[in-house]
Structures are given as C-alpha cells and as structure tokens.
Short mmCIF file of C-alpha atoms and ligand atoms in Angstrom, two decimals:
data_model
loop_
_atom_site.label_atom_id
_atom_site.label_comp_id
_atom_site.label_asym_id
_atom_site.label_seq_id
_atom_site.Cartn_x
_atom_site.Cartn_y
_atom_site.Cartn_z
CA MET Q 1 7.54 -43.88 -26.83
CA HIS Q 2 6.86 -43.59 -30.48
CA ASP Q 3 3.05 -44.28 -30.32
CA ALA Q 4 2.72 -41.83 -27.39
CA LEU Q 5 4.31 -39.19 -29.72
CA LEU Q 6 1.79 -39.73 -32.41
CA ASP Q 7 -1.05 -39.73 -29.92
CA ALA Q 8 -0.22 -36.45 -28.57
CA GLU Q 9 -0.46 -34.25 -31.77
CA ASP Q 10 -1.60 -31.09 -30.14
CA VAL Q 11 1.71 -30.50 -28.53
CA PHE Q 12 3.33 -30.34 -31.71
CA ASP Q 13 4.72 -27.05 -32.83
CA LYS Q 14 7.05 -28.26 -35.42
CA LEU Q 15 8.23 -25.84 -38.16
CA HIS Q 16 7.10 -26.67 -41.63
CA GLU Q 17 9.65 -26.29 -44.49
CA GLU Q 18 8.49 -26.88 -47.95
CA CYS Q 19 11.27 -25.50 -49.56
CA GLY Q 20 13.44 -25.32 -53.12
CA VAL Q 21 17.06 -24.73 -53.02
CA VAL Q 22 19.61 -23.96 -55.74
CA ALA Q 23 23.30 -23.35 -55.89
CA ILE Q 24 25.35 -21.97 -58.96
CA HIS Q 25 29.19 -22.14 -59.28
CA GLY Q 26 31.33 -20.58 -62.02
CA HIS Q 27 29.00 -18.19 -63.88
CA PRO Q 28 29.20 -14.71 -64.69
CA GLU Q 29 25.55 -14.05 -64.17
CA ALA Q 30 25.08 -16.35 -61.26
CA SER Q 31 22.71 -14.47 -59.52
CA LYS Q 32 20.44 -14.37 -62.60
CA LEU Q 33 20.83 -18.07 -62.83
CA ALA Q 34 19.71 -18.51 -59.24
CA TYR Q 35 16.66 -16.22 -59.85
CA TYR Q 36 15.63 -18.12 -62.99
CA SER Q 37 15.86 -21.45 -60.91
CA LEU Q 38 13.99 -20.06 -58.10
CA TYR Q 39 11.35 -19.26 -60.76
CA THR Q 40 11.08 -22.83 -61.66
CA LEU Q 41 10.97 -23.83 -58.03
CA GLN Q 42 8.35 -21.66 -57.10
CA HIS Q 43 5.82 -24.26 -56.29
CA ARG Q 44 8.24 -25.56 -53.58
CA GLY Q 45 7.26 -22.42 -51.25
CA GLN Q 46 5.81 -19.23 -51.95
CA GLU Q 47 6.30 -17.49 -48.85
CA SER Q 48 9.69 -15.78 -49.04
CA ALA Q 49 12.61 -16.25 -51.44
CA GLY Q 50 16.29 -15.07 -51.38
CA VAL Q 51 19.77 -15.34 -53.11
CA SER Q 52 23.03 -14.88 -51.93
CA THR Q 53 26.02 -14.07 -53.82
CA TRP Q 54 30.05 -13.96 -53.53
CA ASP Q 55 31.77 -11.39 -55.88
CA GLY Q 56 35.32 -12.46 -54.61
CA LYS Q 57 35.42 -9.78 -51.69
CA THR Q 58 32.16 -10.38 -49.68
CA ILE Q 59 28.89 -12.08 -49.60
CA HIS Q 60 25.75 -10.27 -50.71
CA THR Q 61 22.14 -11.31 -49.57
CA GLN Q 62 18.69 -10.20 -51.07
CA LYS Q 63 15.98 -11.97 -49.39
CA LYS Q 64 12.17 -10.86 -48.95
CA MET Q 65 8.53 -12.26 -48.17
CA GLY Q 66 6.66 -12.95 -51.52
CA HIS Q 67 7.04 -14.45 -54.82
CA VAL Q 68 10.18 -14.67 -56.65
CA SER Q 69 8.94 -12.50 -59.52
CA ASP Q 70 7.86 -9.56 -57.28
CA ILE Q 71 11.19 -9.77 -55.09
CA PHE Q 72 13.79 -9.92 -57.82
CA THR Q 73 13.44 -6.57 -59.81
CA PRO Q 74 16.50 -5.81 -62.05
CA GLU Q 75 17.44 -3.24 -59.21
CA VAL Q 76 17.57 -6.28 -56.76
CA ILE Q 77 19.49 -8.69 -59.18
CA GLY Q 78 21.99 -5.58 -59.61
CA LYS Q 79 22.70 -5.94 -55.87
CA LEU Q 80 24.00 -9.53 -56.38
CA PRO Q 81 27.22 -9.56 -58.19
CA GLY Q 82 29.49 -12.30 -58.39
CA SER Q 83 29.90 -15.82 -60.11
CA LEU Q 84 28.74 -18.00 -57.22
CA ALA Q 85 25.31 -17.97 -55.67
CA ILE Q 86 22.81 -19.76 -53.62
CA GLY Q 87 18.99 -19.26 -53.68
CA HIS Q 88 16.01 -20.52 -51.70
CA THR Q 89 12.21 -20.29 -51.84
CA ARG Q 90 10.47 -21.12 -48.58
CA TYR Q 91 6.83 -21.89 -47.26
CA SER Q 92 6.20 -22.24 -43.45
CA THR Q 93 3.93 -21.58 -41.01
CA THR Q 94 5.78 -19.83 -38.39
CA GLY Q 95 3.39 -16.88 -37.32
CA ASP Q 96 5.20 -13.39 -37.31
CA THR Q 97 8.92 -14.14 -37.36
CA VAL Q 98 8.60 -15.37 -40.79
CA ALA Q 99 10.72 -12.46 -42.41
CA LEU Q 100 13.58 -12.98 -40.27
CA ASN Q 101 13.33 -16.77 -41.23
CA ALA Q 102 13.72 -15.92 -45.10
CA GLN Q 103 16.56 -17.60 -46.33
CA PRO Q 104 19.80 -17.83 -47.25
CA PHE Q 105 21.17 -17.07 -43.64
CA SER Q 106 24.70 -15.95 -43.71
CA VAL Q 107 27.36 -15.04 -40.93
CA HIS Q 108 30.81 -13.78 -40.80
CA CYS Q 109 32.71 -16.30 -38.28
CA ASN Q 110 36.20 -17.71 -37.68
CA LYS Q 111 35.77 -20.02 -40.77
CA GLY Q 112 34.94 -17.00 -42.86
CA LEU Q 113 31.99 -15.77 -44.53
CA ILE Q 114 29.31 -18.53 -45.15
CA ALA Q 115 25.86 -18.48 -46.20
CA VAL Q 116 23.27 -21.42 -46.11
CA ALA Q 117 19.96 -22.44 -47.67
CA HIS Q 118 18.12 -25.62 -46.51
CA ASN Q 119 15.32 -27.77 -47.68
CA GLY Q 120 14.09 -30.12 -45.14
CA ASN Q 121 13.44 -30.61 -41.42
CA ILE Q 122 16.06 -30.94 -38.96
CA THR Q 123 14.56 -32.81 -36.23
CA ASN Q 124 16.90 -32.14 -33.31
CA ALA Q 125 17.00 -28.58 -33.74
CA THR Q 126 15.59 -27.59 -30.69
CA GLU Q 127 17.99 -29.28 -28.75
CA LEU Q 128 20.98 -28.34 -30.83
CA ARG Q 129 19.81 -24.87 -30.46
CA LYS Q 130 19.72 -25.03 -26.79
CA GLU Q 131 23.04 -26.41 -26.50
CA LEU Q 132 24.55 -23.78 -28.55
CA GLU Q 133 22.44 -20.89 -26.62
CA ASP Q 134 23.82 -22.31 -23.39
CA ARG Q 135 27.29 -21.75 -24.70
CA GLY Q 136 26.59 -18.29 -25.86
CA SER Q 137 25.45 -18.24 -29.37
CA ILE Q 138 22.84 -15.82 -30.45
CA PHE Q 139 19.94 -16.69 -32.83
CA GLN Q 140 18.33 -14.13 -34.96
CA ALA Q 141 15.41 -16.30 -36.19
CA SER Q 142 13.27 -19.41 -35.07
CA SER Q 143 14.31 -21.58 -38.33
CA ASP Q 144 16.14 -24.59 -37.80
CA THR Q 145 18.63 -23.88 -40.51
CA GLU Q 146 20.34 -21.21 -38.50
CA VAL Q 147 21.55 -23.99 -36.00
CA VAL Q 148 23.68 -25.33 -38.96
CA LEU Q 149 25.66 -22.15 -39.13
CA HIS Q 150 26.23 -21.87 -35.65
CA LEU Q 151 27.63 -25.49 -35.37
CA VAL Q 152 30.09 -24.38 -38.07
CA ALA Q 153 31.16 -21.46 -36.35
CA ASN Q 154 31.40 -23.21 -33.01
CA SER Q 155 33.52 -26.18 -34.39
CA ARG Q 156 37.06 -26.47 -33.42
CA GLU Q 157 38.02 -27.97 -36.84
CA LYS Q 158 40.43 -25.69 -38.53
CA THR Q 159 39.07 -26.20 -42.06
CA LEU Q 160 35.74 -25.36 -43.22
CA ALA Q 161 35.21 -28.64 -44.95
CA GLY Q 162 36.28 -30.07 -41.38
CA ALA Q 163 34.16 -27.81 -39.44
CA LEU Q 164 31.02 -28.50 -41.94
CA ARG Q 165 31.42 -32.29 -41.64
CA GLU Q 166 31.23 -32.00 -38.07
CA ALA Q 167 28.29 -30.03 -37.99
CA LEU Q 168 26.42 -32.38 -40.43
CA LEU Q 169 27.24 -35.25 -38.46
CA GLN Q 170 25.18 -33.63 -35.39
CA LEU Q 171 22.03 -33.01 -37.73
CA GLU Q 172 19.20 -35.42 -37.46
CA GLY Q 173 16.25 -35.56 -39.84
CA ALA Q 174 16.04 -34.22 -43.25
CA PHE Q 175 18.34 -32.07 -45.10
CA SER Q 176 19.49 -30.80 -48.63
CA LEU Q 177 21.66 -28.18 -47.84
CA VAL Q 178 23.40 -25.61 -50.08
CA PHE Q 179 26.30 -23.51 -48.71
CA LEU Q 180 28.22 -20.58 -50.46
CA ALA Q 181 31.48 -20.35 -48.45
CA GLN Q 182 33.52 -17.57 -50.34
CA ASP Q 183 35.20 -19.12 -53.38
CA ARG Q 184 33.30 -22.38 -53.09
CA ILE Q 185 29.83 -24.07 -53.35
CA ILE Q 186 29.21 -26.91 -50.92
CA VAL Q 187 26.26 -28.86 -50.86
CA ALA Q 188 25.29 -31.93 -48.64
CA ARG Q 189 22.33 -34.41 -48.32
CA ASP Q 190 21.27 -36.18 -45.10
CA PRO Q 191 22.18 -39.69 -44.94
CA TYR Q 192 18.53 -41.06 -45.41
CA GLY Q 193 18.28 -39.07 -48.71
CA PHE Q 194 14.73 -37.46 -47.69
CA ARG Q 195 14.75 -34.53 -49.75
CA PRO Q 196 16.04 -34.38 -53.39
CA LEU Q 197 19.06 -32.47 -54.72
CA ALA Q 198 20.19 -32.82 -58.25
CA MET Q 199 23.47 -31.90 -59.72
CA GLY Q 200 23.90 -30.32 -63.17
CA TRP Q 201 26.48 -28.84 -65.57
CA LEU Q 202 26.30 -25.93 -67.55
CA GLU Q 203 28.56 -24.74 -70.56
CA VAL Q 204 29.72 -21.04 -70.46
CA PRO Q 205 31.20 -19.85 -73.83
CA GLY Q 206 34.71 -18.96 -73.23
CA LYS Q 207 35.16 -19.87 -69.69
CA PRO Q 208 35.36 -23.29 -67.81
CA SER Q 209 31.82 -25.09 -67.30
CA ALA Q 210 29.51 -23.79 -64.42
CA TYR Q 211 28.14 -26.44 -62.02
CA VAL Q 212 24.68 -26.07 -60.69
CA PHE Q 213 22.36 -27.67 -57.91
CA ALA Q 214 18.81 -27.59 -57.53
CA SER Q 215 16.04 -29.66 -55.80
CA GLU Q 216 14.37 -30.41 -59.15
CA THR Q 217 15.93 -30.75 -62.52
CA CYS Q 218 13.09 -28.34 -63.98
CA ALA Q 219 15.68 -25.82 -62.94
CA PHE Q 220 18.24 -27.15 -65.17
CA ASP Q 221 15.82 -27.43 -68.30
CA LEU Q 222 15.43 -23.60 -68.21
CA LEU Q 223 19.18 -22.83 -67.64
CA GLY Q 224 20.06 -25.40 -70.56
CA ALA Q 225 22.20 -27.27 -67.91
CA VAL Q 226 22.67 -31.10 -68.31
CA TYR Q 227 21.69 -33.13 -65.17
CA LEU Q 228 24.68 -35.27 -64.18
CA ASN Q 229 23.24 -37.04 -61.08
CA ASP Q 230 21.96 -36.71 -57.51
CA VAL Q 231 24.01 -35.51 -54.69
CA GLN Q 232 23.92 -38.83 -53.04
CA PRO Q 233 22.55 -39.47 -49.38
CA GLY Q 234 25.32 -38.75 -46.94
CA GLU Q 235 27.44 -37.15 -49.44
CA MET Q 236 29.11 -33.64 -49.42
CA VAL Q 237 30.15 -31.94 -52.67
CA ILE Q 238 32.46 -29.15 -52.93
CA VAL Q 239 32.87 -27.07 -56.04
CA GLY Q 240 36.08 -24.53 -55.62
CA PRO Q 241 38.59 -23.33 -57.48
CA GLU Q 242 40.30 -26.76 -57.65
CA GLY Q 243 37.67 -28.18 -59.07
CA VAL Q 244 34.55 -30.82 -57.76
CA THR Q 245 35.43 -32.97 -54.95
CA ARG Q 246 32.70 -35.41 -53.76
CA GLU Q 247 33.17 -37.25 -50.37
CA ARG Q 248 30.92 -39.49 -48.08
CA TYR Q 249 30.68 -37.49 -44.80
CA THR Q 250 28.99 -40.28 -43.03
CA THR Q 251 27.84 -43.70 -43.99
CA GLU Q 252 24.40 -44.12 -45.63
CA LYS Q 253 21.51 -44.80 -43.61
CA PRO Q 254 18.37 -46.77 -45.11
CA ARG Q 255 17.46 -44.74 -48.07
CA SER Q 256 14.36 -42.79 -47.37
CA GLN Q 257 13.40 -40.73 -50.37
CA CYS Q 258 10.02 -38.96 -49.91
CA VAL Q 259 7.42 -40.43 -51.95
CA PHE Q 260 5.09 -37.32 -51.57
CA GLU Q 261 7.64 -35.42 -53.76
CA HIS Q 262 6.41 -38.11 -56.56
CA VAL Q 263 2.79 -37.84 -55.54
CA TYR Q 264 2.20 -34.06 -55.27
CA PHE Q 265 4.86 -31.79 -54.52
CA ALA Q 266 7.50 -31.65 -57.49
CA ARG Q 267 6.81 -30.65 -60.92
CA PRO Q 268 5.98 -33.53 -63.32
CA ASP Q 269 8.63 -32.13 -65.55
CA SER Q 270 11.18 -33.01 -63.12
CA LEU Q 271 13.41 -35.93 -62.51
CA VAL Q 272 13.28 -36.43 -58.83
CA PHE Q 273 15.65 -39.08 -57.14
CA GLY Q 274 16.48 -39.73 -60.94
CA ARG Q 275 13.19 -40.90 -61.68
CA PRO Q 276 10.66 -38.75 -63.96
CA VAL Q 277 7.74 -37.36 -61.80
CA GLN Q 278 5.24 -37.65 -64.80
CA THR Q 279 5.83 -41.50 -65.00
CA SER Q 280 5.22 -42.19 -61.41
CA ARG Q 281 2.27 -40.00 -61.74
CA GLU Q 282 0.53 -41.59 -64.64
CA MET Q 283 1.46 -44.80 -63.29
CA MET Q 284 -0.51 -43.95 -60.23
CA GLY Q 285 -3.44 -43.23 -62.11
CA VAL Q 286 -3.28 -46.39 -64.28
CA LEU Q 287 -3.05 -48.54 -61.29
CA LEU Q 288 -5.80 -46.70 -59.39
CA ALA Q 289 -8.03 -47.19 -62.47
CA ARG Q 290 -7.15 -51.15 -62.23
CA GLU Q 291 -7.61 -51.19 -58.30
CA ALA Q 292 -10.72 -48.83 -58.11
CA PRO Q 293 -12.68 -48.99 -61.70
CA ALA Q 294 -15.99 -46.69 -61.55
CA ASP Q 295 -19.11 -46.95 -63.85
CA ALA Q 296 -18.66 -43.61 -64.97
CA ASP Q 297 -18.70 -41.48 -68.22
CA ILE Q 298 -15.75 -38.98 -68.01
CA VAL Q 299 -12.24 -38.52 -66.11
CA VAL Q 300 -11.91 -35.41 -64.52
CA PRO Q 301 -8.71 -34.10 -62.73
CA VAL Q 302 -8.63 -31.65 -59.94
CA PRO Q 303 -6.08 -29.36 -61.62
CA ASP Q 304 -3.27 -29.22 -61.13
CA SER Q 305 -2.56 -31.78 -58.40
CA GLY Q 306 -4.68 -34.35 -60.01
CA ASN Q 307 -3.80 -33.66 -63.76
CA THR Q 308 -1.09 -36.60 -64.70
CA ALA Q 309 -2.85 -39.29 -62.41
CA ALA Q 310 -6.28 -38.52 -64.20
CA LEU Q 311 -4.61 -39.04 -67.59
CA GLY Q 312 -3.47 -42.26 -66.34
CA TYR Q 313 -6.68 -43.19 -64.91
CA SER Q 314 -8.18 -42.14 -68.41
CA ALA Q 315 -5.90 -44.14 -70.35
CA GLU Q 316 -6.17 -47.25 -68.48
CA SER Q 317 -10.07 -47.20 -68.08
CA GLY Q 318 -10.77 -46.03 -71.52
CA LEU Q 319 -12.97 -43.27 -70.11
CA PRO Q 320 -12.60 -40.03 -71.81
CA TYR Q 321 -10.22 -37.30 -70.06
CA ARG Q 322 -12.24 -33.90 -69.70
CA GLN Q 323 -10.92 -30.69 -68.15
CA ALA Q 324 -14.08 -29.88 -66.49
CA LEU Q 325 -12.50 -27.53 -63.65
CA ILE Q 326 -10.79 -24.71 -64.51
CA ARG Q 327 -7.94 -23.27 -62.54
CA ASN Q 328 -7.17 -19.65 -62.08
CA HIS Q 329 -3.33 -19.56 -62.11
CA TYR Q 330 -3.25 -16.35 -60.47
CA VAL Q 331 -4.22 -17.65 -57.08
CA GLY Q 332 -1.52 -19.45 -55.09
CA ARG Q 333 -2.20 -23.13 -54.27
CA THR Q 334 -4.89 -22.72 -51.77
CA PHE Q 335 -3.29 -25.37 -49.27
CA ILE Q 336 -0.23 -23.13 -49.03
CA GLU Q 337 -2.39 -20.19 -47.60
CA PRO Q 338 -1.58 -20.00 -43.99
CA SER Q 339 -5.08 -19.48 -42.35
CA GLN Q 340 -8.27 -21.64 -42.81
CA ALA Q 341 -10.51 -18.80 -43.82
CA ILE Q 342 -8.36 -17.97 -46.89
CA ARG Q 343 -8.06 -21.80 -47.86
CA ASP Q 344 -11.79 -22.20 -47.89
CA PHE Q 345 -12.57 -18.98 -49.95
CA GLY Q 346 -9.60 -19.81 -51.95
CA VAL Q 347 -11.48 -22.97 -53.60
CA LYS Q 348 -14.05 -20.82 -55.44
CA LEU Q 349 -11.25 -18.43 -56.22
CA LYS Q 350 -9.13 -21.25 -57.63
CA LEU Q 351 -11.60 -23.29 -59.38
CA ASN Q 352 -14.67 -23.02 -61.56
CA PRO Q 353 -16.52 -26.14 -63.10
CA ILE Q 354 -17.75 -26.32 -66.79
CA ARG Q 355 -21.24 -27.03 -66.68
CA ALA Q 356 -21.29 -28.15 -70.34
CA LEU Q 357 -19.23 -30.82 -69.75
CA LEU Q 358 -20.59 -32.18 -66.21
CA GLU Q 359 -24.23 -31.85 -67.04
CA GLY Q 360 -25.90 -35.27 -66.45
CA LYS Q 361 -22.58 -37.18 -66.31
CA LYS Q 362 -20.98 -39.83 -63.98
CA VAL Q 363 -17.78 -38.21 -63.10
CA VAL Q 364 -14.52 -39.84 -61.83
CA LEU Q 365 -12.65 -37.17 -59.81
CA VAL Q 366 -9.24 -37.52 -59.55
CA ASP Q 367 -7.01 -35.77 -57.18
CA ASP Q 368 -3.56 -36.36 -55.31
CA SER Q 369 -4.68 -36.44 -51.65
CA ILE Q 370 -7.26 -35.88 -49.07
CA VAL Q 371 -5.70 -33.92 -46.13
CA ARG Q 372 -8.35 -32.48 -43.76
CA GLY Q 373 -11.16 -33.12 -46.39
CA THR Q 374 -12.52 -29.70 -46.51
CA THR Q 375 -11.39 -28.91 -50.04
CA SER Q 376 -12.27 -32.07 -51.30
CA ARG Q 377 -15.90 -31.81 -50.02
CA LYS Q 378 -16.00 -28.29 -51.66
CA ILE Q 379 -14.69 -29.42 -54.94
CA VAL Q 380 -17.05 -32.51 -55.06
CA ARG Q 381 -20.18 -30.15 -54.28
CA MET Q 382 -18.85 -27.84 -57.02
CA VAL Q 383 -18.85 -30.75 -59.44
CA ARG Q 384 -22.34 -31.77 -58.44
CA ASN Q 385 -23.66 -28.46 -58.31
CA ALA Q 386 -22.69 -28.01 -61.98
CA GLY Q 387 -24.80 -30.96 -62.96
CA ALA Q 388 -23.02 -34.09 -62.15
CA ARG Q 389 -25.21 -37.06 -61.78
CA GLU Q 390 -22.60 -38.96 -59.56
CA VAL Q 391 -19.19 -37.90 -58.42
CA HIS Q 392 -16.52 -40.92 -57.73
CA LEU Q 393 -13.65 -39.49 -55.88
CA ARG Q 394 -10.14 -41.41 -56.79
CA ILE Q 395 -7.00 -40.43 -54.76
CA SER Q 396 -3.45 -41.26 -56.32
CA CYS Q 397 -1.96 -42.37 -53.15
CA PRO Q 398 -2.96 -44.09 -49.84
CA PRO Q 399 -5.09 -42.20 -46.93
CA THR Q 400 -2.60 -39.76 -45.17
CA ILE Q 401 -2.65 -40.86 -41.76
CA SER Q 402 0.51 -39.43 -40.16
CA PRO Q 403 2.24 -35.86 -39.87
CA CYS Q 404 5.66 -35.59 -41.59
CA PHE Q 405 8.67 -34.61 -39.81
CA TYR Q 406 10.95 -34.50 -42.99
CA GLY Q 407 9.86 -31.19 -44.84
CA VAL Q 408 6.44 -31.64 -46.12
CA ASP Q 409 3.92 -29.33 -44.50
CA THR Q 410 0.94 -31.87 -43.13
CA PRO Q 411 -0.95 -30.78 -40.48
CA ASN Q 412 -1.07 -32.61 -37.08
CA LYS Q 413 -2.85 -36.14 -36.86
CA SER Q 414 -5.93 -34.60 -34.94
CA GLU Q 415 -6.55 -32.73 -38.38
CA LEU Q 416 -5.80 -35.32 -41.01
CA ILE Q 417 -9.07 -36.76 -41.81
CA ALA Q 418 -7.84 -40.33 -42.66
CA ALA Q 419 -6.23 -40.53 -39.13
CA ASN Q 420 -9.51 -40.44 -37.34
CA SER Q 421 -12.04 -41.80 -39.86
CA GLY Q 422 -12.68 -44.81 -42.11
CA ILE Q 423 -12.93 -44.55 -45.83
CA GLU Q 424 -16.68 -44.98 -45.59
CA GLU Q 425 -16.85 -42.07 -43.08
CA ILE Q 426 -14.44 -39.93 -45.23
CA ARG Q 427 -16.72 -40.64 -48.29
CA ARG Q 428 -19.70 -39.52 -46.30
CA PHE Q 429 -17.86 -36.31 -45.25
CA ILE Q 430 -16.84 -35.27 -48.73
CA GLU Q 431 -20.18 -36.32 -50.06
CA ALA Q 432 -18.79 -38.51 -53.01
CA ASP Q 433 -20.99 -41.30 -54.44
CA SER Q 434 -17.80 -43.50 -54.00
CA LEU Q 435 -14.21 -43.02 -52.91
CA ALA Q 436 -11.18 -44.98 -53.28
CA TYR Q 437 -7.36 -44.77 -52.63
CA LEU Q 438 -4.34 -46.04 -54.41
CA SER Q 439 -3.23 -48.95 -52.27
CA MET Q 440 0.22 -49.06 -50.91
CA PRO Q 441 1.42 -51.79 -53.15
CA GLY Q 442 0.24 -49.58 -56.06
CA LEU Q 443 2.26 -46.51 -54.78
CA ASN Q 444 5.21 -48.78 -54.38
CA ARG Q 445 5.05 -50.00 -57.81
CA ALA Q 446 4.17 -46.48 -59.35
CA VAL Q 447 7.53 -45.07 -58.13
CA SER Q 448 9.13 -48.34 -59.08
CA ASP Q 449 10.50 -48.79 -55.49
CA THR Q 450 11.85 -52.38 -56.07
CA LYS Q 451 14.59 -51.91 -53.32
CA GLY Q 452 12.53 -50.26 -50.30
CA GLU Q 453 14.08 -46.80 -51.00
CA TYR Q 454 11.24 -44.32 -50.33
CA CYS Q 455 9.77 -43.00 -46.99
CA TYR Q 456 6.13 -43.60 -46.96
CA ALA Q 457 5.62 -42.49 -43.01
CA CYS Q 458 2.56 -40.29 -44.15
CA TYR Q 459 0.70 -43.23 -45.18
CA THR Q 460 2.10 -45.78 -42.80
CA GLY Q 461 3.00 -43.94 -39.72
CA ASP Q 462 6.37 -45.83 -39.81
CA TYR Q 463 9.11 -43.28 -39.53
CA PRO Q 464 12.74 -44.32 -40.80
CA THR Q 465 14.54 -42.16 -37.95
CA ASP Q 466 14.37 -43.31 -34.33
CA PHE Q 467 13.02 -40.49 -32.60
CA VAL Q 468 11.84 -37.21 -34.03
CA ASN Q 469 12.81 -34.49 -31.36
CA ILE Q 470 13.60 -35.12 -27.94
CA ASP Q 471 11.74 -32.33 -26.64
CA GLN Q 472 8.53 -33.03 -28.38
CA LEU Q 473 8.98 -36.74 -27.29
CA VAL Q 474 9.20 -35.58 -23.52
CA ARG Q 475 6.26 -33.57 -23.73
CA ALA Q 476 3.99 -35.79 -25.96
CA GLY Q 477 5.06 -38.60 -23.39
CA LYS Q 478 4.03 -36.42 -20.54
CA LYS Q 479 0.67 -36.01 -21.98
CA ALA Q 480 0.14 -39.67 -22.91
CA GLY Q 481 1.27 -40.53 -19.44
CA VAL Q 482 4.38 -42.62 -20.22
P1 AMP I 1 -8.42 -31.21 -48.29
O1 AMP I 1 -9.54 -31.78 -49.09
O2 AMP I 1 -8.66 -29.95 -47.43
O3 AMP I 1 -7.92 -32.14 -47.45
O4 AMP I 1 -7.46 -30.71 -49.51
C1 AMP I 1 -6.98 -31.60 -50.48
C2 AMP I 1 -6.06 -30.53 -51.33
O5 AMP I 1 -4.87 -30.31 -50.92
C3 AMP I 1 -5.46 -31.65 -52.60
O6 AMP I 1 -5.96 -30.89 -53.72
C4 AMP I 1 -4.14 -31.90 -52.60
O7 AMP I 1 -3.70 -31.62 -53.85
C5 AMP I 1 -3.72 -30.68 -51.73
N1 AMP I 1 -2.60 -31.12 -50.93
C6 AMP I 1 -2.28 -32.12 -50.34
N2 AMP I 1 -1.18 -32.17 -49.62
C7 AMP I 1 -0.69 -31.16 -49.63
C8 AMP I 1 0.55 -30.52 -49.40
N3 AMP I 1 1.48 -31.23 -48.29
N4 AMP I 1 0.85 -29.29 -49.44
C9 AMP I 1 -0.07 -28.32 -50.20
N5 AMP I 1 -1.30 -29.05 -50.74
C10 AMP I 1 -1.40 -30.25 -50.44
#
C-alpha cells in the first residue's frame, strides 16, 4: 500500500505548511515580542503572518498576507494589547484561499476563546475534517490547523486542558502547536517530534518572569531570553496564572526529528532539537570533502543555503573559500515563490557571479540540495559563463527522492529529479563536471544521530508513520491498481 502511494504522486494535493510559531506568556509588550520573534522566523515562511493577543477580556488577532515587516506597522501592533501572545509565519502553496489560511485561527466555543497556530502537517486532517463536517462543523479555511480548533470545540471534556488532550490524541503527523486560551498559553508537540519547538525564559523588570516558545532559538537571542529546553515529543506545556505545568499527553513514539531542519530549513544561529545548526552544517561540509574530494582551486557556496557547508568543505579540503556568487537579499528565497516562472526568473535576480574570482578557476560549488534540478543547472551555467574552467557540484545531503508529509515543501515525486534519475543523469542535466552528494552515514554523523532520532524520509522514502492520509492512500491505491 505504501509503495502504491509513493508511485502515484500526481494524485497528491497535500498542503505544504512550512511555518514558524512563537508564543509569549507574561510580558506587558507581548505583541511586540511576538513580532520581533516572527522577524527572526521569517525564513520559515513568507506568505503570511499573524499575531493574536489576550488582554484579559478578549482575543485580538491581526494577520495578513505578506512579510512580517510589511504587516506589523505601529498601528497594527497598537491593536494587539495584552501580556499573552502567539504568532505565526506561513508559507503554503494552496491557491487562492491563502488569505483565509493565514494564522493564528481563533474561535469562541464552549471552552471559551481559543487561538491556535501550527507548524507541521496533520496527515489525517482530511478525514478528521470530513467527520467534523458530517457532525455540523463549519470550516472557514482549507488549512489543516482549523481542524484542531473544531476538535477542541466538539470535545465532551469539561476542561480546556482535557479537550485539548482529547484533540491532540486524534491528530496524526507532524505538529508543533501553540494555543492562546484566555489567561494561558498551551503548547504541544506531536509524539514523534517532527518539528522543533523550544522553550525559553525571559526576565521582566519588576514582574514575574515571562515564558517564551519558538520554532527556533534565534528568536530567544533577539528577545534576550534564555533557552531552557525543548518541548518534548508528546508533551503539552501549560503556562497559566498558577505557573508552568508540563505533562505527557501521550506516550512518545520513535523520535523522528526532521533532519532537513539541520540541512537547510533552520537558521545556522539556532539550536534545533537542542543542537547548533551551524555545527551540523559545517560537519556536513567536512564529511562531504572527505567523501567527495575534487581537484579544484576554490570552494564557492551557493548563498545562503550552501554557506556553512562550504566553510566545512573548505576547511577540510584546504581549498580557499571564495564568495563568488553574490546574493541580492531583497529577493525572497526563489524556491519559496509559488510559480515556476517566477522561480526561474528569480535565479538571476537573486544571484550574480564575480568574474574576477571565477575566471579560469576549477570550482567546487557547494549547495544543500537539488530538488528539481532547474535552479542548480542555472547556477552551474552562471558560474561557467563567468569564466570557471570546471564546476564540481557538491551537495551537503543525500539525493532527495521522496516528498515530505510532515511540513517541508518538497514537490511530488514526479518532479524530484533524484527520484527519477541516477547521479550521472543528474550531473548531465545540471551540466556539472562532477556531482556528489553527502552519504546517509555522513548525514547521520553530521547531526550526531547516534540513537536514530531523526526522520530521513525525504532521502530514504521510509516514513516513520504508518500511513499518511487515508484519502490519499485510497486514491493512490486506485491509480496503482491495488
Ligand atoms: P533546484 O535546482 O531547482 O532543485 O533548486 C535547488 C535549490 O532549492 C537549492 O539552492 C536549495 O537550497 C533550495 N531548496 C531545497 N529544498 C528547499 C525547500 N524545501 N524549500 C526551499 N528551498 C529549497
């Protein structure tokens, strides 16, 4: 059944939910702190952003399409009073309903006022939604996150914590959730721990200290918060007037932390799953240099995704590190743009080579991944056209062969070049003189995964959860004739 699913990619209509979340409890300027945090998490999603606050009487929400800096003017922040806040930044590919899908979502139900923001992908959202709609729930958006609120509202449990527990137990897949429930912040992580969620502590002069939660610890650095630890897989943390309560709402499943956070997604100045992303990425470069040396003159990163691995490659190989591609930082990450046309155009808009560094040189070009191969081909051509004699592409992770169902926007298998072509074929397509990827044992070592705690499904096709989505399975099964 599983193979049938993977062979029938064209029936997939999964929601991509690359996101960043934040929550603040107990700070007089909670909305500003949430806003600053979202600035640091902007790389996790550039389509929309939002903040909800609780002022002691009601929940206020401001959310819009666009970047954090454009949305949150002083006037908008002024509409977000209160000492509790949650925030969200989002990228998704779901067509024209996107404005409605901006988070946080909030409802007024029999459990009171609740707002929620989510990072991850709830793989049984379609079934849950159908059941809820059959029972009369009305949905405003197509995002899987709204399902969580309806489950809470529908629960027969009397207390909010009880209803949340019941709701969380029905979810499958990846979720790092932050809730604002009147006078409390509640956060939870799925039992596999796919997506990160860190907990921090912030001193507030003359007041009890504040608690902060964020997808990445770079948010804490900006706020001046101290990183305490991670919200554990299968854990729910409640911060209310009575203090902090941490409880396991379910037993932990085999830990499946997303390795792609360390490969590409997170910022290098963050701790993710308690480990510095910088350390992992540099190590990927070091091991790549050992596994796939090149007879070359210089090491050039594809900025910014290849920067840190290229440093490692340069240090290990002894070849000089040269920033021969200059990135225009005012263009969004090209991959994140929704249409192919924009992405293709974006490469030139985003990168420009320095001929003086490349002319006549044999170049090792380092990047984190090849997805479709189209961007990589353009970059290789660009480097060659700027005078490079040879271009040796080195990729700091194994070939991406399978889509992600847990919150990273990888395209369908049919579009993943490495799912359909061997390395030599890819090399020819991208027009490089040589091509090599980091091996699986190399990646394993780079993130120091001694206990098998990471999810590598995009490189192995081996998914940690049993099934992904009944609806998709059935249709995929039909297509594949099973
Ligand atoms: P392509 O050659 O078209 O496959 O594009 C490769 C580029 O996409 C690399 O520079 C990567 O850093 C970037 N990339 C890889 N995976 C992702 C992702 N999930 N989200 C955004 N960008 C990505």
